[in-house]
Short mmCIF file of C-alpha atoms in Angstrom, two decimals:
data_model
loop_
_atom_site.label_atom_id
_atom_site.label_comp_id
_atom_site.label_asym_id
_atom_site.label_seq_id
_atom_site.Cartn_x
_atom_site.Cartn_y
_atom_site.Cartn_z
CA MET A 19 -26.66 -18.38 -12.84
CA ALA A 20 -23.86 -20.33 -14.35
CA ALA A 21 -21.22 -18.35 -12.81
CA ALA A 22 -22.86 -18.60 -9.41
CA ALA A 23 -23.15 -22.26 -9.67
CA GLN A 24 -19.41 -22.37 -10.53
CA GLU A 25 -18.55 -20.25 -7.55
CA ASP A 26 -20.45 -22.63 -5.36
CA GLN A 27 -18.13 -25.41 -6.38
CA HIS A 28 -15.04 -23.56 -5.22
CA VAL A 29 -15.44 -24.88 -1.76
CA LEU A 30 -16.46 -28.49 -1.60
CA VAL A 31 -18.27 -29.33 1.61
CA ARG A 32 -18.85 -32.92 2.60
CA VAL A 33 -18.98 -35.19 5.63
CA GLU A 34 -17.05 -38.51 5.86
CA GLY A 35 -17.65 -40.50 8.84
CA HIS A 36 -17.31 -38.08 11.86
CA ALA A 37 -15.24 -35.48 9.96
CA GLY A 38 -16.46 -32.37 8.11
CA HIS A 39 -14.38 -31.65 5.03
CA LEU A 40 -13.81 -28.17 3.41
CA THR A 41 -11.81 -28.40 0.14
CA LEU A 42 -10.81 -25.16 -1.52
CA ASN A 43 -11.42 -26.03 -5.01
CA ARG A 44 -9.82 -23.39 -7.41
CA PRO A 45 -6.67 -25.26 -8.26
CA SER A 46 -5.84 -23.07 -11.40
CA ALA A 47 -5.90 -20.12 -9.06
CA LEU A 48 -3.98 -21.91 -6.39
CA ASN A 49 -7.13 -21.95 -4.43
CA ALA A 50 -7.17 -18.20 -3.96
CA LEU A 51 -10.00 -17.01 -1.69
CA SER A 52 -13.01 -15.09 -3.00
CA HIS A 53 -15.68 -13.49 -1.02
CA THR A 54 -18.18 -16.19 -1.84
CA MET A 55 -15.70 -18.70 -0.59
CA VAL A 56 -15.25 -17.08 2.52
CA LEU A 57 -18.96 -17.10 3.17
CA ARG A 58 -19.44 -20.61 2.09
CA ILE A 59 -16.66 -21.72 4.76
CA GLU A 60 -18.49 -19.73 7.40
CA GLN A 61 -21.92 -21.20 6.60
CA ALA A 62 -20.42 -24.65 6.88
CA LEU A 63 -18.67 -24.04 10.13
CA ALA A 64 -21.84 -22.66 11.63
CA ALA A 65 -23.87 -25.68 10.40
CA TRP A 66 -21.40 -28.09 11.98
CA GLU A 67 -20.73 -26.35 15.20
CA ASN A 68 -23.87 -27.83 16.78
CA ASP A 69 -24.09 -31.00 14.55
CA PRO A 70 -23.44 -33.96 17.03
CA ALA A 71 -22.50 -36.17 13.88
CA VAL A 72 -19.37 -33.89 13.19
CA HIS A 73 -16.65 -34.31 15.60
CA THR A 74 -13.64 -32.70 13.60
CA VAL A 75 -13.40 -30.14 10.68
CA VAL A 76 -10.69 -30.62 8.07
CA ILE A 77 -9.66 -28.06 5.59
CA SER A 78 -7.49 -28.83 2.60
CA GLY A 79 -6.76 -27.56 -0.97
CA ALA A 80 -7.45 -29.15 -4.19
CA GLY A 81 -4.68 -29.91 -6.75
CA GLU A 82 -0.98 -30.51 -6.27
CA ARG A 83 0.23 -27.00 -5.45
CA GLY A 84 -1.01 -25.84 -2.16
CA LEU A 85 -3.66 -25.16 0.24
CA CYS A 86 -4.41 -21.40 -0.72
CA ALA A 87 -2.26 -18.57 -2.27
CA GLY A 88 -4.26 -16.07 -0.41
CA GLY A 89 -6.91 -13.64 -1.44
CA ASP A 90 -7.88 -12.87 -5.00
CA ILE A 91 -5.65 -9.72 -5.42
CA ARG A 92 -6.61 -9.22 -9.13
CA SER A 93 -10.12 -8.28 -7.56
CA ILE A 94 -8.54 -6.12 -4.81
CA HIS A 95 -6.62 -4.24 -7.60
CA ALA A 96 -9.52 -3.57 -9.67
CA ASP A 97 -11.47 -2.47 -6.50
CA ALA A 98 -8.74 -0.21 -5.38
CA ARG A 99 -8.44 1.24 -8.69
CA ALA A 100 -12.06 1.97 -8.88
CA GLY A 101 -12.23 3.34 -5.37
CA GLY A 102 -14.53 0.77 -4.42
CA THR A 103 -15.54 -0.97 -1.14
CA ALA A 104 -15.64 -4.73 -2.20
CA SER A 105 -12.39 -5.31 -0.64
CA ALA A 106 -13.21 -3.85 2.71
CA ASP A 107 -16.43 -5.80 2.69
CA PHE A 108 -14.44 -9.02 1.97
CA TRP A 109 -11.82 -8.39 4.53
CA ARG A 110 -14.59 -7.66 7.20
CA ASP A 111 -16.20 -11.23 6.56
CA GLU A 112 -12.69 -12.72 6.00
CA TYR A 113 -11.31 -11.55 9.49
CA ARG A 114 -14.54 -12.64 11.16
CA LEU A 115 -13.85 -15.98 9.81
CA ASN A 116 -10.33 -15.99 11.07
CA ALA A 117 -11.68 -15.11 14.61
CA ARG A 118 -14.16 -17.84 14.35
CA ILE A 119 -11.63 -20.64 13.39
CA ALA A 120 -9.52 -19.57 16.37
CA ARG A 121 -12.40 -20.02 18.67
CA TYR A 122 -14.14 -22.99 17.06
CA PRO A 123 -15.43 -25.30 19.78
CA LYS A 124 -14.55 -28.60 17.57
CA PRO A 125 -11.04 -29.62 16.54
CA TYR A 126 -10.27 -27.89 13.25
CA VAL A 127 -7.50 -29.46 11.33
CA ALA A 128 -5.64 -27.67 8.54
CA LEU A 129 -3.63 -29.42 5.99
CA MET A 130 -0.98 -26.91 5.03
CA ASP A 131 0.51 -28.78 2.21
CA GLY A 132 2.30 -26.85 -0.52
CA ILE A 133 1.82 -23.16 -0.80
CA VAL A 134 0.06 -21.45 2.13
CA MET A 135 0.36 -17.71 1.68
CA GLY A 136 -1.54 -14.47 3.00
CA GLY A 137 -5.34 -15.54 3.44
CA GLY A 138 -4.30 -19.07 3.16
CA VAL A 139 -2.51 -18.72 6.52
CA GLY A 140 -5.57 -16.96 7.93
CA ILE A 141 -7.71 -20.12 7.30
CA SER A 142 -5.24 -22.42 8.51
CA ALA A 143 -2.76 -21.22 11.18
CA HIS A 144 -5.50 -20.09 13.61
CA GLY A 145 -6.70 -23.64 13.60
CA THR A 146 -6.33 -25.95 16.50
CA VAL A 147 -4.32 -28.76 14.58
CA ARG A 148 -1.97 -27.43 11.91
CA ILE A 149 -0.10 -29.96 9.67
CA VAL A 150 2.65 -29.13 7.29
CA THR A 151 4.44 -31.56 4.95
CA GLU A 152 7.84 -31.58 3.17
CA ARG A 153 6.20 -29.43 0.26
CA SER A 154 4.90 -26.60 2.67
CA ARG A 155 5.75 -23.09 1.88
CA VAL A 156 4.14 -20.79 4.35
CA ALA A 157 4.57 -16.95 4.07
CA MET A 158 2.94 -13.69 4.60
CA PRO A 159 4.48 -11.95 1.40
CA GLU A 160 2.34 -8.64 1.71
CA THR A 161 5.15 -6.09 1.75
CA GLY A 162 6.09 -7.03 -1.81
CA ILE A 163 2.66 -5.76 -2.92
CA GLY A 164 2.62 -2.64 -0.94
CA PHE A 165 0.36 -4.17 1.75
CA VAL A 166 0.79 -5.25 5.44
CA PRO A 167 0.19 -8.82 6.97
CA ASP A 168 -3.35 -9.30 7.71
CA VAL A 169 -5.80 -12.14 8.48
CA GLY A 170 -4.28 -12.24 11.98
CA GLY A 171 -0.75 -12.52 10.40
CA THR A 172 0.68 -9.82 12.68
CA TYR A 173 -0.79 -11.53 15.79
CA LEU A 174 0.90 -14.92 14.74
CA LEU A 175 4.06 -13.56 13.72
CA ALA A 176 4.19 -11.26 16.89
CA LEU A 177 4.06 -14.40 18.95
CA ALA A 178 7.00 -16.16 17.12
CA PRO A 179 10.15 -16.75 19.18
CA GLY A 180 12.41 -13.68 19.36
CA GLU A 181 12.24 -11.51 16.20
CA LEU A 182 11.90 -14.39 13.75
CA GLY A 183 8.27 -13.15 13.15
CA THR A 184 9.55 -9.51 12.41
CA HIS A 185 12.02 -11.05 9.87
CA LEU A 186 9.20 -13.08 7.82
CA ALA A 187 6.82 -10.16 8.04
CA LEU A 188 9.20 -7.61 6.59
CA THR A 189 10.90 -9.93 4.15
CA GLY A 190 8.03 -12.03 3.11
CA ALA A 191 10.07 -15.05 2.98
CA PRO A 192 8.51 -18.29 2.78
CA VAL A 193 9.37 -21.07 5.30
CA GLY A 194 9.46 -24.75 5.08
CA ALA A 195 7.76 -27.13 7.67
CA ALA A 196 10.63 -27.25 10.43
CA ASP A 197 10.75 -23.37 10.30
CA ALA A 198 6.94 -23.17 10.34
CA LEU A 199 6.96 -25.34 13.37
CA LEU A 200 9.64 -23.13 14.98
CA CYS A 201 7.73 -19.94 14.58
CA GLY A 202 4.40 -21.33 15.89
CA LEU A 203 2.64 -21.37 12.57
CA ALA A 204 2.04 -25.18 12.54
CA ASP A 205 1.98 -28.10 15.04
CA HIS A 206 2.90 -31.24 13.39
CA PHE A 207 4.91 -32.65 10.46
CA VAL A 208 3.11 -35.45 8.51
CA PRO A 209 4.82 -36.58 5.16
CA ALA A 210 2.83 -35.74 2.08
CA ASP A 211 2.40 -39.30 1.18
CA ARG A 212 0.69 -40.04 4.44
CA GLN A 213 -2.20 -37.53 4.03
CA ASP A 214 -4.74 -39.76 2.51
CA ARG A 215 -4.29 -42.29 5.24
CA LEU A 216 -4.60 -39.55 7.94
CA LEU A 217 -7.87 -38.28 6.27
CA ALA A 218 -9.18 -41.67 6.29
CA ASP A 219 -8.35 -42.10 10.18
CA LEU A 220 -9.89 -38.77 10.91
CA ALA A 221 -13.30 -40.04 9.68
CA GLU A 222 -13.23 -42.69 12.34
CA ALA A 223 -10.98 -41.76 15.12
CA SER A 224 -10.26 -38.62 17.41
CA VAL A 225 -7.73 -36.29 16.17
CA HIS A 226 -5.08 -37.51 18.72
CA ASP A 227 -5.58 -41.08 17.75
CA ALA A 228 -5.66 -40.57 14.09
CA LEU A 229 -2.50 -38.27 14.09
CA ALA A 230 -0.34 -40.45 16.32
CA PRO A 231 0.75 -43.02 13.61
CA HIS A 232 1.50 -40.38 10.97
CA VAL A 233 3.36 -37.59 12.75
CA ALA A 234 7.23 -37.54 11.84
CA GLU A 235 10.15 -35.44 12.29
CA ALA A 236 10.38 -32.75 9.84
CA PRO A 237 13.31 -32.11 7.56
CA PRO A 238 15.85 -29.67 8.96
CA GLY A 239 14.96 -25.91 8.57
CA ARG A 240 17.12 -22.81 8.37
CA LEU A 241 16.01 -20.29 11.02
CA ALA A 242 17.25 -22.04 13.99
CA ALA A 243 20.83 -21.52 12.87
CA ARG A 244 20.01 -18.00 11.99
CA HIS A 245 18.17 -17.02 15.16
CA GLY A 246 21.11 -15.08 16.68
CA TRP A 247 21.62 -12.40 14.01
CA ILE A 248 17.87 -12.24 13.30
CA ASP A 249 17.25 -11.44 16.83
CA HIS A 250 20.00 -8.92 16.94
CA CYS A 251 19.11 -7.08 13.71
CA TYR A 252 15.39 -6.96 13.91
CA ALA A 253 15.08 -5.88 17.52
CA ALA A 254 16.07 -2.34 16.27
CA ASP A 255 13.47 0.35 16.67
CA THR A 256 13.18 1.41 12.94
CA VAL A 257 13.38 -0.09 9.64
CA GLU A 258 16.43 1.97 8.79
CA GLU A 259 18.36 0.60 11.78
CA ILE A 260 17.25 -2.94 10.90
CA LEU A 261 18.79 -2.48 7.48
CA ASP A 262 21.95 -1.07 8.82
CA ARG A 263 22.37 -3.94 11.40
CA LEU A 264 21.62 -6.55 8.61
CA LEU A 265 24.32 -4.98 6.37
CA GLY A 266 26.75 -4.71 9.16
CA SER A 267 26.34 -8.20 10.49
CA GLY A 268 28.77 -9.89 8.29
CA GLU A 269 26.28 -12.76 7.78
CA PRO A 270 25.67 -13.44 3.98
CA ALA A 271 22.14 -14.44 4.72
CA ALA A 272 21.57 -11.22 6.52
CA GLU A 273 22.84 -9.26 3.52
CA GLU A 274 20.41 -11.23 1.45
CA ALA A 275 17.67 -10.08 3.73
CA ALA A 276 18.75 -6.54 3.50
CA ALA A 277 18.57 -6.75 -0.33
CA THR A 278 15.22 -8.29 -0.09
CA LEU A 279 13.90 -5.41 2.13
CA ALA A 280 15.33 -2.86 -0.24
CA ALA A 281 12.96 -3.99 -2.92
CA LYS A 282 10.03 -3.83 -0.78
CA SER A 283 7.42 -0.78 -0.41
CA PRO A 284 9.19 1.60 2.00
CA THR A 285 5.61 2.44 3.39
CA ALA A 286 4.55 -1.06 3.90
CA LEU A 287 7.76 -1.91 5.64
CA LYS A 288 7.29 0.77 8.15
CA VAL A 289 3.71 0.13 8.85
CA THR A 290 4.37 -3.53 9.07
CA LEU A 291 6.95 -3.03 11.82
CA ALA A 292 4.58 -0.73 13.58
CA ALA A 293 1.81 -3.11 13.33
CA LEU A 294 3.86 -6.03 14.71
CA ARG A 295 5.03 -4.04 17.79
CA ARG A 296 1.52 -2.76 18.36
CA ALA A 297 0.17 -6.28 18.05
CA ARG A 298 2.31 -7.51 20.98
CA ARG A 299 0.53 -5.05 23.20
CA LEU A 300 -3.11 -5.62 21.98
CA GLY A 301 -3.68 -9.00 23.46
CA PRO A 302 -6.15 -11.32 22.02
CA LEU A 303 -6.47 -12.09 18.29
CA GLU A 304 -9.65 -10.30 17.97
CA ARG A 305 -8.10 -6.96 19.03
CA VAL A 306 -5.31 -7.43 16.51
CA LEU A 307 -7.79 -8.18 13.52
CA GLU A 308 -9.55 -5.08 14.42
CA GLN A 309 -6.34 -3.19 14.02
CA GLU A 310 -5.55 -5.08 10.87
CA TYR A 311 -8.92 -4.06 9.24
CA ARG A 312 -8.01 -0.30 9.83
CA VAL A 313 -4.57 -0.83 8.12
CA SER A 314 -5.95 -2.82 5.29
CA CYS A 315 -8.61 -0.23 4.61
CA ALA A 316 -6.02 2.53 4.69
CA ALA A 317 -3.76 0.49 2.33
CA LEU A 318 -6.73 0.17 -0.17
CA GLY A 319 -6.49 4.14 -0.71
CA SER A 320 -2.62 4.06 -0.96
CA PRO A 321 -0.90 4.08 -4.39
CA ASP A 322 1.54 1.36 -3.44
CA LEU A 323 -1.11 -1.45 -3.18
CA VAL A 324 -2.21 -0.76 -6.68
CA GLU A 325 1.40 -0.37 -8.00
CA GLY A 326 2.53 -3.53 -6.13
CA ILE A 327 -0.08 -5.81 -7.46
CA ARG A 328 0.39 -4.38 -10.98
CA ALA A 329 4.17 -5.03 -10.88
CA GLN A 330 3.82 -8.61 -9.44
CA VAL A 331 0.72 -9.84 -10.83
CA ILE A 332 -0.86 -7.90 -13.53
CA ASP A 333 2.15 -6.76 -15.67
CA LYS A 334 4.64 -9.11 -13.98
CA ASP A 335 7.35 -6.67 -14.71
CA ARG A 336 8.74 -7.09 -10.94
CA SER A 337 9.68 -3.33 -11.18
CA PRO A 338 7.33 -1.53 -8.86
CA ARG A 339 7.59 2.27 -8.44
CA TRP A 340 6.73 2.89 -4.80
CA SER A 341 5.55 6.22 -3.62
CA PRO A 342 7.32 7.47 -1.46
CA GLY A 343 10.38 5.66 -3.03
CA THR A 344 12.53 5.68 0.13
CA LEU A 345 12.30 4.97 3.72
CA ALA A 346 13.46 8.42 4.58
CA GLU A 347 10.47 9.83 2.85
CA VAL A 348 8.07 7.98 4.92
CA ALA A 349 7.16 10.18 7.81
CA GLU A 350 5.83 9.07 11.10
CA GLU A 351 2.48 10.69 10.27
CA ASP A 352 2.23 8.66 7.19
CA VAL A 353 2.52 5.53 9.38
CA ALA A 354 0.12 6.82 11.73
CA ARG A 355 -2.51 7.35 9.22
CA TYR A 356 -2.84 3.53 8.87
CA PHE A 357 -3.79 3.12 12.44
CA ALA A 358 -6.44 6.09 12.49
CA PRO A 359 -10.03 5.18 13.64
CA LEU A 360 -12.17 4.49 10.69
CA GLY A 361 -15.29 5.89 12.25
CA ALA A 362 -17.96 4.33 14.23
CA ASP A 363 -19.94 2.92 11.20
CA ARG A 364 -16.85 1.55 9.37
CA GLU A 365 -14.85 -0.26 12.29
CA LEU A 366 -14.67 -3.86 12.57
CA ARG A 367 -15.97 -4.84 16.02
CA LEU A 368 -15.34 -8.46 17.17
CA ALA A 369 -16.66 -10.14 20.23
CA THR A 370 -14.50 -9.66 23.25
CA THR A 371 -12.65 -12.69 24.70
CA ASP A 372 -14.61 -12.09 27.86
CA SER A 373 -17.79 -12.92 25.98
CA LEU A 374 -16.26 -16.00 24.22
CA GLN A 375 -16.28 -19.34 25.79
CA GLU A 376 -12.97 -21.09 26.14
CA VAL A 377 -12.51 -24.02 23.66
CA PRO A 378 -13.61 -26.96 25.94
CA TRP A 379 -11.29 -29.71 24.52
#
C-alpha cells in the first residue's frame, strides 16, 4: 500500500483558479513515465473535460531538470528480457493518451522546460499550446537504444519542414527552443524565469491573454543554417544512401551526423526511416499511433532493444552490440516484419477522425 500511495504522488493534480494542473513528480528519475502515471493523467483529463470550472489544462515537471525524459525504460528492459506484455499494455494506454491530448476540447498548455524526450514529447508536443524555454532540450532518441520513435513522434517529425524531422529521428539529436519552434514541436518561447508569472496568469486569464506579456524571441538555433544539406542528404531513399550523401557533402556538421548514425542500431535506423515515410501517407495522428504500436510491439521482441537499454542505461558502457551489426545485413523483410499486423485481438484501434469532434476553440 505504501508503494501504491507513493506512485499516486508521481502525478500531482490540482486546480488553481480556472487552470487544472498536472505536475509530473519523479524528479529523481527525470519525471520518467510509468503506467500508473499515464492512467492518472488520463483520469484527470476525463474529469476536467466536462468541468465548467476548469478552462485550461497545464502540464509541467517537478524539479529543475526537465518535463519528462520519456518512459521508464528500465521497466521495459526487464519486461523485454522476460518476454512479458507489460510494455505493450503500457504503450496501448500511453498512445491512447497521446491521441486524447491532441483532441482535447480545452486548451492544453505544455511547459516544455528542460529535458523533454520520448514519452515526454508525447504528453507535450500534441498539446495545443507548447512552450519552450532557453533550457529546453527536445529529442526523440530511440534509435540509440534499438527502438523507433513512438508516442506520435513519427507523425510530428514527418510534418517538420523538409527533411529536418528525418534528421532528428535518425540521429536522435536534441534541439533547443528555436529549432523546436522551426520543426513544429513547439509554439512559443517564454524565458524560464517568467514561467511562474505565466502560471499565475493562467489561473485567471485566457491562454491568449496570459501568454501575451511573456512570449519572447528565442535565442538562435542551428537547424535553419543547415536546412540545405539536411534536405539534400536525408531525401535519399535508403539509410545507406543518406550516409553516403552526409559523408560526401563536405559539411563538418553532416560528417558528425554520419558518425552519429554509425553508432545507432542498423535495424532501428531502417525501420525509423520506413516509419517516417509511411507516416506521411497515413493521414491523422490516430492512424500513425496505430502503426507505431505495431512497430513498438515488434521491437519488444528484438535483440537490439534489450541490448541498447543495457548499454545506455543498465551497464552504461555505451558499447551496444547490435544484431545485425551492419546496415547491409538488415534485409527488407526484416524491416517489413515491424509493420506486420498483430492480429485482431492485439491491434491498437483508435477512433477515426470522422467520429471525433473538431476542437471548438
